[in-house]
Structures are given as structure tokens and as C-alpha cells.
Amino acid sequence: MKKRATLVVTLITLLSLLTAACGGGNNAPKEGGNASEGGSKDKVKLTIWHNFAGDDLRAKAVRGLIDEYKSTHPNVEVDAQAIPVDGYRPRLSTVAAGNEMPDVFFVYAGSQSQEFFDAGLLQPITPLAEKYPEWKDNFMDGAFDRFTFEPNQIYSAPIGLSATSFLYYNKDLFEKHSVKVPTTWSELMTAVKTFNDNGITPIALGNKAPWVAQSTIIGSLADRVTGTDWFLKAVKGDGASFTDPIFLEALGKFKELSDNKAFQDGANSIDNTQAEQYFIQGNAAMMISGAWTLTNLAASASEEQVAPIEVTTIPSIEGGAGAAGTLSGGAGGGFALSKKTTGAAKDAALDLIYAISGPDGQKKIAESNSMVMYKMDLAQSGVSPLYLKAFNVAKEATITPVYDAYLSAEAAESINTGLQELMMGGKVEDVAKKLQDAQARSTQQ
């Protein structure tokens, strides 16, 4: 009896120790938990911050994904805060200064996420990529470039694509005037002449806010001439300069458009929304613009106005160093993981990130007529026909840099105003020198 009693006490003690080990706090390490599989059923608390606070379809889709996660993970208490866009960056910066980041938070690709990494506030979400390699491989080329701060580690998965240089065109006007949809520069200039001869503006442009021509036209146009590698070297001042003949040629192509009246009179005096309306009303045959035009036209144009609109990429440049069929743009924001989140809470946080940015999440966001960097078939979904056309173009395209995402603030302002100067008769050499001087000052600091 004594031996049996001893055995019972020993078993009870072992069970107690096991229970204590499994029932630790939210951040206690555990063995065998698999990211994105709900590996732990521990009661945990998570905080998630984002800026999808509006009534637009994309914001509703993201909030819906978070709510769905809550309902399918009853062991996770989620404190979700939707912060209006205007106040989001300042509030996130405030908690970052005190190293009090939420467990999961929306972060913009590029400088903001880089700053958080440099401050030691992020940890990689690479476990998701390792667990779901097919998911990772299904992103468009370049999707993780702005979220990769060290080799073989990714710190977010984009839930948006900032595509800035779609070529929208009115097929009815092209057919009426027997104009070929241009695939080369010479074909584009032929189209410009034909439409001008028939009293139709070739390309609608609203460049009152001078970022428009830079973001929508010069990034793709210049890349066709210089190639991406040259631009990245010029940004760093590493063996390339914006005064190089190849960039003068690129600026010369933009000036050629302006000198040949490709844009409507007063393009520097009207805004992008006015240009969209000018285009959709049939006054212009083409418009080079970003994915935001899809949203704007869906809200403001009739089905009859949108029906003849097709989408492609800007033409290639004969003899240029850059590839054809590319779009300027980059990854939009994604959800990041705080460095301080560990153990069961970390596993739950990875689950949550995957719930938003995994295949199902990407599809629901895309179905809100928002561009994503994830390849899928949306033909049978409820997206608008114009969005579907643009998405099919984007998923086959290589993404090239938008200038102001890589240039210093001063240099970006220089090229913005420089393009306005070219449209008013300025010289490409003067614009190039101002740009080079501005960027050189930033690299020397």
C-alpha cells in the first residue's frame, strides 16, 4: 500500500507540473506550436492596430477578416483598433518612441517599415513563408522587396499594390479613327498625331499637383529608356548620374509628348480628378494613371462610360534598356509583428497576419476592387469589369520603381516641378541638373 500511495503522489505531482507548464502566461514559450495553424489553445490577448477605419469596401473587407479571425479563434482575445488614416502615422510613431508597439500593426512599405526595423521594433514573419511556400511564391515579383531588411527574412506580406502607370484607353475612339493601340513609341506618336488631327486630346493629364506626371508617366517611361538598375544606381550616386545622356533621353521622351500636344491645354492647371472626368467623357483617347482611377471611376462614371475603357501598359521604347510590359509601383502596406510578442501570443499573431494576408484574405481584399500583389483568378468574382482588366494586366507585369519612393524628398520635389517646367518649354538639361544636385545633397549627408 505504501508503494502504491507513493506512486499516486508522484503521478499527481507530475500532472501538476505538466499543467503548470502548459498553462503559462500569454508570452510563455511552448513546444510544438505551429504558426498559422492555431498550434496553441492557450488563452492569449492580442492587440492589432490599423487604419482601415473608413466606409470604403477595402476597409470593410479588412475589418471583416479580423472579425472572422475573432470568431474562429475563441481562445484569443483581440483588441482591434481602427484608427483614421490622418491620425494613424502620428499615433504609431508615438508608441514606437516608447517601444510599446501593438502585437500586430499595419505598416507602410518603404521608409516607415525600414525605420521600425532599424529601431529594433519588428520581428520577421518568415515562419509563415516557411509553412506556406506556395502562398509566398504566389505573390507578384518584387512584392517583398520593401519588406526584406536582411537576407532570407521578410517582415510583412503586402495586402495592396500601388500600381501607378496603367494606360487606360477608349477602344471606341481608337476604332472610330482607325488607330492601332500603341505598343511602341513610334506607334504612340502616330496615335498622338491622328487624334490631334481629329480634335481629340490624345492623353488626359491633370498635373496641378505636380506629383501626377512623375508618379504616373516618368517612372515607367524613363524605365523603358534607362532600365531599373541604372535608376537605382543613380539614386545612390553609384556609377550613374541624372545628368547622364541616357536620362536626358528619357526626359526628352516626356518633352516630346508635351511638344507634340499629347496632353490637353492647361494640363498643369487641372487636377487628376478633373482629368479623369475629361477622359471618361470621351474628350481624350488615353490616360496614364494609377489604380486609384479604378476606384474613382467606379464611384463617378456610368456603366456606359466605363464600357469602352480598356487597360494596358505604356508602349516600349525602341532601343531602350528597359523591358516592355512593366508597371511602375510597389507593394502597399502590410501587417507587421512586434519584436516584443513571443510564445503563444506570437503564434496567435502569426495566425492573425495570415488570416488577413493569406490567400483567402487577399481574395476578399481584391474583391473589394482594391489592387493586390497576389496572383489569383477573379473572373468569376464580383469585381468590376474594369478592375478585372487592370488586375489581369498587373499580375503579368513586372513592377518597376516609382521615382518619389526612392528619391530624397528634395529630389522628388525637383523632378515634380521639373516635369511641369518641361511642359512649359523648359530644357531637359536644366531639369536633370537640378534633380542630380538635389539627390546628391541627400546622399552626401
Coordinates of C-alpha atoms in Angstrom, one line a residue:
M1 CA 0.0 0.0 0.0
K2 CA 2.8 2.4 0.9
K3 CA 4.4 1.9 -2.6
R4 CA 1.1 2.4 -4.3
A5 CA 0.4 5.6 -2.3
T6 CA 3.9 6.9 -3.2
L7 CA 3.2 6.1 -6.9
V8 CA -0.1 8.1 -6.7
V9 CA 1.6 11.1 -5.1
T10 CA 4.3 11.0 -7.8
L11 CA 1.7 10.9 -10.6
I12 CA -0.2 13.8 -9.1
T13 CA 3.0 15.8 -8.8
L14 CA 3.9 15.1 -12.4
L15 CA 0.4 16.1 -13.6
S16 CA 0.6 19.3 -11.6
L17 CA 3.9 20.2 -13.1
L18 CA 2.6 19.5 -16.6
T19 CA -0.5 21.6 -16.1
A20 CA 1.6 24.5 -14.8
A21 CA 3.9 24.2 -17.8
C22 CA 1.0 24.3 -20.3
G23 CA -0.9 27.0 -18.5
G24 CA 1.7 29.7 -18.5
G25 CA 1.1 33.4 -19.4
N26 CA 0.4 34.7 -22.9
N27 CA 4.1 35.1 -23.8
A28 CA 5.4 31.8 -22.3
P29 CA 7.4 29.7 -24.8
K30 CA 5.9 26.4 -25.8
E31 CA 6.9 23.4 -27.8
G32 CA 5.2 22.2 -30.9
G33 CA 3.1 25.3 -31.7
N34 CA 2.8 25.8 -35.4
A35 CA 2.4 29.3 -36.8
S36 CA -0.8 29.9 -38.7
E37 CA -2.3 26.6 -37.6
G38 CA -3.6 27.7 -34.2
G39 CA -0.9 25.5 -32.7
S40 CA -1.8 26.6 -29.2
K41 CA -5.2 26.8 -27.5
D42 CA -3.8 28.9 -24.6
K43 CA -5.8 31.9 -23.7
V44 CA -3.9 34.8 -25.1
K45 CA -4.5 38.5 -25.7
L46 CA -3.5 40.4 -28.9
T47 CA -3.6 44.0 -29.9
I48 CA -3.9 45.0 -33.5
W49 CA -3.8 48.5 -34.9
H50 CA -4.7 49.5 -38.5
N51 CA -6.0 52.5 -40.4
F52 CA -8.9 50.8 -42.2
A53 CA -11.5 52.9 -40.4
G54 CA -13.5 54.2 -43.3
D55 CA -16.6 53.0 -45.1
D56 CA -14.9 52.1 -48.3
L57 CA -15.1 48.4 -49.4
R58 CA -11.4 47.7 -48.8
A59 CA -11.6 49.0 -45.2
K60 CA -14.7 46.9 -44.6
A61 CA -13.0 43.8 -46.1
V62 CA -10.0 44.1 -43.7
R63 CA -12.2 44.7 -40.7
G64 CA -14.3 41.7 -41.7
L65 CA -11.2 39.5 -41.9
I66 CA -10.2 40.5 -38.4
D67 CA -13.8 39.8 -37.1
E68 CA -13.7 36.4 -38.8
Y69 CA -10.4 35.6 -37.1
K70 CA -12.0 36.5 -33.7
S71 CA -14.9 34.2 -34.3
T72 CA -12.8 31.2 -35.3
H73 CA -10.2 31.7 -32.5
P74 CA -12.2 31.9 -29.3
N75 CA -9.1 31.4 -27.2
V76 CA -7.7 34.7 -28.5
E77 CA -8.9 38.0 -27.1
V78 CA -8.3 40.5 -29.8
D79 CA -8.2 44.2 -29.1
A80 CA -8.5 45.7 -32.6
Q81 CA -8.2 49.5 -33.0
A82 CA -9.2 51.1 -36.3
I83 CA -7.5 54.5 -36.4
P84 CA -8.4 57.1 -39.0
V85 CA -5.8 57.5 -41.7
D86 CA -4.8 61.1 -40.8
G87 CA -4.0 60.2 -37.2
Y88 CA -2.5 56.7 -37.8
R89 CA 1.1 57.6 -38.5
P90 CA 1.5 60.0 -35.6
R91 CA -0.1 57.6 -33.2
L92 CA 2.1 54.7 -34.3
S93 CA 5.2 56.9 -34.1
T94 CA 4.3 57.9 -30.6
V95 CA 4.1 54.3 -29.3
A96 CA 7.2 53.4 -31.3
A97 CA 9.1 56.1 -29.4
G98 CA 8.2 54.4 -26.2
N99 CA 8.8 50.8 -27.5
E100 CA 5.2 50.0 -26.8
M101 CA 4.1 48.7 -30.2
P102 CA 0.8 46.7 -30.5
D103 CA 1.4 43.0 -31.2
V104 CA 0.2 43.3 -34.8
F105 CA 0.1 46.6 -36.8
F106 CA -0.4 47.9 -40.3
V107 CA 2.8 49.4 -41.6
Y108 CA 3.6 51.1 -44.9
A109 CA 6.2 49.6 -47.2
G110 CA 9.4 51.5 -47.6
S111 CA 10.7 54.2 -45.2
Q112 CA 8.3 53.6 -42.4
S113 CA 8.8 49.9 -42.1
Q114 CA 12.6 50.4 -42.5
E115 CA 12.6 52.9 -39.7
F116 CA 10.8 50.4 -37.4
F117 CA 13.3 47.7 -38.3
D118 CA 16.2 49.9 -37.7
A119 CA 14.8 50.8 -34.3
G120 CA 14.6 47.1 -33.4
L121 CA 10.8 47.1 -33.2
L122 CA 10.0 44.3 -35.7
Q123 CA 10.5 40.6 -35.9
P124 CA 10.1 38.6 -39.2
I125 CA 7.0 36.8 -40.3
T126 CA 9.3 34.3 -42.1
P127 CA 7.7 31.3 -40.3
L128 CA 4.5 31.9 -42.4
A129 CA 6.5 31.8 -45.6
E130 CA 8.3 28.6 -44.5
K131 CA 5.0 27.0 -43.5
Y132 CA 3.2 28.1 -46.7
P133 CA 5.8 28.3 -49.5
E134 CA 3.0 28.1 -52.2
W135 CA 1.5 31.2 -50.6
K136 CA 4.7 33.1 -50.6
D137 CA 5.6 32.0 -54.2
N138 CA 2.2 33.2 -55.5
F139 CA 3.0 36.9 -54.8
M140 CA 4.0 39.1 -57.8
D141 CA 7.7 39.7 -58.4
G142 CA 9.0 42.4 -56.1
A143 CA 6.2 42.0 -53.5
F144 CA 8.6 41.5 -50.6
D145 CA 11.5 43.8 -51.7
R146 CA 10.5 46.7 -49.5
F147 CA 9.8 44.3 -46.6
T148 CA 13.1 42.5 -46.7
F149 CA 15.7 44.2 -44.5
E150 CA 18.1 41.2 -44.1
P151 CA 18.8 38.1 -46.2
N152 CA 16.1 35.4 -46.2
Q153 CA 13.8 37.3 -43.8
I154 CA 10.6 39.0 -44.6
Y155 CA 8.8 41.4 -42.2
S156 CA 5.4 41.7 -43.8
A157 CA 3.3 40.5 -46.7
P158 CA 1.7 43.3 -48.7
I159 CA -2.1 43.4 -48.9
G160 CA -2.1 46.1 -51.6
L161 CA -0.4 47.0 -54.8
S162 CA 0.3 50.6 -55.6
A163 CA 0.3 50.5 -59.4
T164 CA 0.7 53.9 -60.9
S165 CA 1.1 53.7 -64.6
F166 CA -1.8 51.8 -66.3
L167 CA -2.5 53.0 -69.8
Y168 CA -6.3 53.4 -70.0
Y169 CA -7.7 53.9 -73.5
N170 CA -11.1 54.3 -75.1
K171 CA -11.4 51.5 -77.6
D172 CA -14.4 53.2 -79.3
L173 CA -12.3 56.2 -80.2
F174 CA -9.4 54.0 -81.4
E175 CA -11.7 52.0 -83.7
K176 CA -13.6 55.1 -84.9
H177 CA -10.4 56.7 -86.1
S178 CA -8.6 53.5 -87.2
V179 CA -5.8 53.9 -84.7
K180 CA -3.7 51.0 -83.6
V181 CA -3.4 50.6 -79.8
P182 CA 0.3 51.6 -79.4
T183 CA 2.8 49.0 -78.3
T184 CA 5.9 51.0 -79.4
W185 CA 6.9 54.7 -79.1
S186 CA 6.6 55.3 -82.8
E187 CA 3.1 53.9 -82.7
L188 CA 2.2 56.1 -79.8
M189 CA 3.4 59.2 -81.6
T190 CA 1.4 58.2 -84.6
A191 CA -1.7 57.9 -82.4
V192 CA -1.0 61.3 -80.8
K193 CA -0.9 62.9 -84.3
T194 CA -4.0 61.2 -85.5
F195 CA -6.1 62.1 -82.5
N196 CA -4.9 65.7 -82.6
D197 CA -5.8 65.9 -86.3
N198 CA -9.3 64.8 -85.4
G199 CA -9.8 67.2 -82.5
I200 CA -9.4 64.7 -79.7
T201 CA -6.9 65.1 -76.9
P202 CA -4.5 62.1 -77.1
I203 CA -3.7 61.8 -73.3
A204 CA -5.7 63.3 -70.4
L205 CA -3.4 64.7 -67.7
G206 CA -4.2 66.6 -64.6
N207 CA -0.8 67.8 -63.2
K208 CA -1.9 70.7 -61.0
A209 CA -0.5 68.6 -58.1
P210 CA 2.9 68.0 -59.8
W211 CA 3.4 64.5 -58.4
V212 CA 1.0 63.2 -61.0
A213 CA 3.2 63.3 -64.1
Q214 CA 6.1 62.0 -62.1
S215 CA 4.2 59.1 -60.5
T216 CA 2.1 58.0 -63.5
I217 CA 4.3 58.7 -66.5
I218 CA 8.0 59.4 -65.9
G219 CA 8.7 56.3 -63.8
S220 CA 7.5 53.9 -66.4
L221 CA 8.7 56.0 -69.4
A222 CA 12.2 56.5 -68.0
D223 CA 12.5 52.9 -67.0
R224 CA 11.8 51.9 -70.7
V225 CA 14.8 54.0 -71.6
T226 CA 17.3 53.5 -68.8
G227 CA 16.3 50.2 -67.2
T228 CA 15.8 49.8 -63.4
D229 CA 19.4 49.1 -62.5
W230 CA 20.6 52.4 -63.8
F231 CA 17.9 54.3 -61.8
L232 CA 18.8 52.5 -58.6
K233 CA 22.5 53.4 -59.1
A234 CA 21.7 57.0 -59.9
V235 CA 19.6 57.2 -56.7
K236 CA 22.7 56.1 -54.7
G237 CA 25.2 58.1 -56.8
D238 CA 26.9 54.8 -57.5
G239 CA 28.3 55.0 -61.1
A240 CA 25.3 56.8 -62.6
S241 CA 24.0 60.3 -62.6
F242 CA 20.8 62.0 -63.6
T243 CA 22.8 64.2 -65.9
D244 CA 23.8 61.1 -67.9
P245 CA 22.8 61.1 -71.6
I246 CA 20.5 58.1 -71.1
F247 CA 18.4 60.1 -68.6
L248 CA 18.4 63.2 -70.8
E249 CA 16.9 60.9 -73.5
A250 CA 14.2 59.7 -71.1
L251 CA 13.3 63.3 -70.2
G252 CA 13.4 64.1 -73.9
K253 CA 10.7 61.5 -74.5
F254 CA 8.4 63.2 -72.0
K255 CA 9.1 66.6 -73.6
E256 CA 8.4 65.1 -77.0
L257 CA 4.9 64.1 -75.8
S258 CA 4.3 67.7 -74.5
D259 CA 5.8 69.4 -77.5
N260 CA 3.5 67.3 -79.8
K261 CA 0.4 68.3 -77.8
A262 CA -0.2 64.8 -76.3
F263 CA -1.8 66.5 -73.3
Q264 CA -4.7 68.8 -73.2
D265 CA -4.2 72.6 -72.9
G266 CA -3.8 73.7 -69.3
A267 CA -2.8 70.2 -68.0
N268 CA -0.7 71.9 -65.3
S269 CA -3.8 73.8 -64.1
I270 CA -6.3 71.0 -63.6
D271 CA -6.2 68.2 -61.0
N272 CA -6.2 64.4 -61.5
T273 CA -9.9 64.1 -60.8
Q274 CA -10.8 66.6 -63.5
A275 CA -8.6 64.8 -65.9
E276 CA -10.4 61.5 -65.1
Q277 CA -13.7 63.2 -65.9
Y278 CA -12.3 64.7 -69.1
F279 CA -11.2 61.2 -70.2
I280 CA -14.3 59.3 -69.2
Q281 CA -16.5 61.8 -71.1
G282 CA -14.8 60.9 -74.3
N283 CA -12.7 64.0 -74.7
A284 CA -9.4 62.2 -74.6
A285 CA -8.4 58.8 -76.1
M286 CA -6.0 57.8 -73.4
M287 CA -5.0 58.4 -69.8
I288 CA -1.9 57.2 -67.9
S289 CA -2.8 56.8 -64.3
G290 CA -2.8 54.6 -61.3
A291 CA -5.0 52.0 -59.7
W292 CA -6.8 54.9 -57.8
T293 CA -8.5 55.7 -61.1
L294 CA -10.3 52.4 -60.9
T295 CA -11.9 53.4 -57.6
N296 CA -12.7 56.9 -58.7
L297 CA -14.4 55.8 -62.0
A298 CA -16.3 53.1 -60.2
A299 CA -17.8 55.8 -58.0
S300 CA -18.3 58.6 -60.5
A301 CA -18.8 57.1 -64.0
S302 CA -21.8 55.3 -65.5
E303 CA -21.6 51.8 -66.9
E304 CA -22.0 53.2 -70.4
Q305 CA -18.9 55.5 -69.9
V306 CA -16.8 52.7 -68.5
A307 CA -17.8 50.0 -71.0
P308 CA -15.3 51.1 -73.8
I309 CA -12.4 51.6 -71.5
E310 CA -9.5 49.0 -71.8
V311 CA -6.3 48.8 -69.8
T312 CA -2.7 48.0 -70.8
T313 CA 0.8 49.2 -70.1
I314 CA 2.6 52.1 -71.8
P315 CA 4.5 51.3 -75.0
S316 CA 8.0 50.1 -75.2
I317 CA 10.9 52.4 -76.3
E318 CA 12.7 51.1 -79.4
G319 CA 16.4 50.6 -78.4
G320 CA 15.7 51.3 -74.7
A321 CA 17.5 49.4 -72.0
G322 CA 14.3 48.7 -70.0
A323 CA 11.8 46.0 -70.5
A324 CA 8.3 46.3 -72.1
G325 CA 5.1 45.4 -70.3
T326 CA 6.1 46.8 -66.8
L327 CA 4.2 48.9 -64.4
S328 CA 5.6 51.5 -62.0
G329 CA 4.5 50.9 -58.5
G330 CA 5.3 48.8 -55.5
A331 CA 4.0 47.0 -52.5
G332 CA 1.4 48.7 -50.5
G333 CA 1.3 48.2 -46.7
G334 CA 1.0 45.0 -44.8
F335 CA 0.7 43.8 -41.2
A336 CA 3.9 43.5 -39.1
L337 CA 4.7 41.7 -35.9
S338 CA 6.1 43.4 -32.8
K339 CA 9.5 42.3 -31.6
K340 CA 8.1 42.0 -28.1
T341 CA 5.4 39.5 -28.9
T342 CA 6.6 35.9 -28.0
G343 CA 5.4 32.5 -27.2
A344 CA 1.7 31.6 -27.6
A345 CA 0.9 35.3 -28.4
K346 CA 3.4 35.2 -31.2
D347 CA 1.8 32.1 -32.7
A348 CA -1.6 33.7 -32.4
A349 CA -0.3 36.9 -34.0
L350 CA 1.1 35.0 -36.9
D351 CA -2.3 33.3 -37.3
L352 CA -3.9 36.7 -37.5
I353 CA -1.5 38.1 -40.0
Y354 CA -2.0 35.0 -42.2
A355 CA -5.8 35.4 -41.8
I356 CA -5.6 38.8 -43.4
S357 CA -2.8 38.4 -45.9
G358 CA -3.2 34.7 -46.8
P359 CA -4.9 33.5 -49.9
D360 CA -8.5 34.0 -48.6
G361 CA -7.7 37.4 -47.2
Q362 CA -6.0 38.5 -50.5
K363 CA -9.1 37.4 -52.4
K364 CA -11.5 39.2 -50.2
I365 CA -9.5 42.4 -50.4
A366 CA -9.2 42.1 -54.2
E367 CA -13.0 41.6 -54.4
S368 CA -13.4 45.0 -52.8
N369 CA -11.9 46.3 -56.1
S370 CA -8.6 47.0 -54.5
M371 CA -5.4 46.1 -56.3
V372 CA -3.2 43.4 -54.6
M373 CA 0.1 41.8 -55.3
Y374 CA -1.2 38.3 -55.2
K375 CA -2.0 36.2 -58.2
M376 CA -5.5 34.7 -58.5
D377 CA -8.3 34.1 -60.9
L378 CA -11.0 36.7 -60.3
A379 CA -13.0 36.1 -63.4
Q380 CA -16.0 34.6 -61.5
S381 CA -15.9 37.0 -58.6
G382 CA -17.9 40.2 -58.1
V383 CA -15.2 42.7 -59.1
S384 CA -16.0 45.4 -61.7
P385 CA -15.1 44.6 -65.3
L386 CA -12.6 47.5 -65.4
Y387 CA -10.9 46.3 -62.2
L388 CA -10.6 42.8 -63.6
K389 CA -8.9 44.1 -66.8
A390 CA -6.4 46.1 -64.7
F391 CA -5.7 43.3 -62.3
N392 CA -5.0 40.8 -65.2
V393 CA -2.5 43.3 -66.6
A394 CA -0.9 43.8 -63.2
K395 CA -0.4 40.2 -62.4
E396 CA 1.5 39.6 -65.6
A397 CA 3.7 42.7 -65.2
T398 CA 7.0 43.3 -63.6
I399 CA 6.8 46.2 -61.1
T400 CA 9.4 49.0 -61.5
P401 CA 10.2 51.9 -59.1
V402 CA 8.1 55.0 -58.7
Y403 CA 10.6 57.8 -58.6
D404 CA 9.4 59.5 -55.4
A405 CA 9.5 56.3 -53.5
Y406 CA 13.3 56.2 -53.9
L407 CA 14.4 59.8 -54.3
S408 CA 15.0 62.1 -51.4
A409 CA 12.2 64.5 -50.6
E410 CA 14.1 67.4 -52.1
A411 CA 14.9 65.4 -55.3
A412 CA 11.3 64.2 -55.6
E413 CA 10.1 67.8 -55.5
S414 CA 12.7 68.7 -58.0
I415 CA 11.5 66.2 -60.6
N416 CA 7.9 67.0 -59.9
T417 CA 8.3 70.7 -60.7
G418 CA 10.9 69.9 -63.4
L419 CA 8.3 68.0 -65.4
Q420 CA 6.0 71.0 -65.2
E421 CA 8.8 73.1 -66.5
L422 CA 9.3 70.8 -69.5
M423 CA 5.6 71.1 -70.3
M424 CA 6.1 74.9 -70.3
G425 CA 9.1 74.8 -72.7
G426 CA 11.9 74.1 -70.2
K427 CA 15.2 72.3 -71.1
V428 CA 15.9 68.7 -70.2
E429 CA 19.5 69.6 -69.2
D430 CA 18.3 72.1 -66.7
V431 CA 15.8 69.8 -65.1
A432 CA 18.3 66.9 -65.0
K433 CA 20.9 69.1 -63.3
K434 CA 18.5 70.3 -60.6
L435 CA 17.5 66.7 -59.9
Q436 CA 21.0 65.5 -59.7
D437 CA 22.1 68.3 -57.4
A438 CA 19.2 67.7 -55.1
Q439 CA 19.7 63.9 -54.9
A440 CA 23.5 64.4 -54.4
R441 CA 22.9 66.6 -51.4
S442 CA 20.9 63.8 -49.8
T443 CA 23.5 61.1 -50.4
Q444 CA 26.3 63.3 -49.0
Q445 CA 24.5 63.9 -45.7

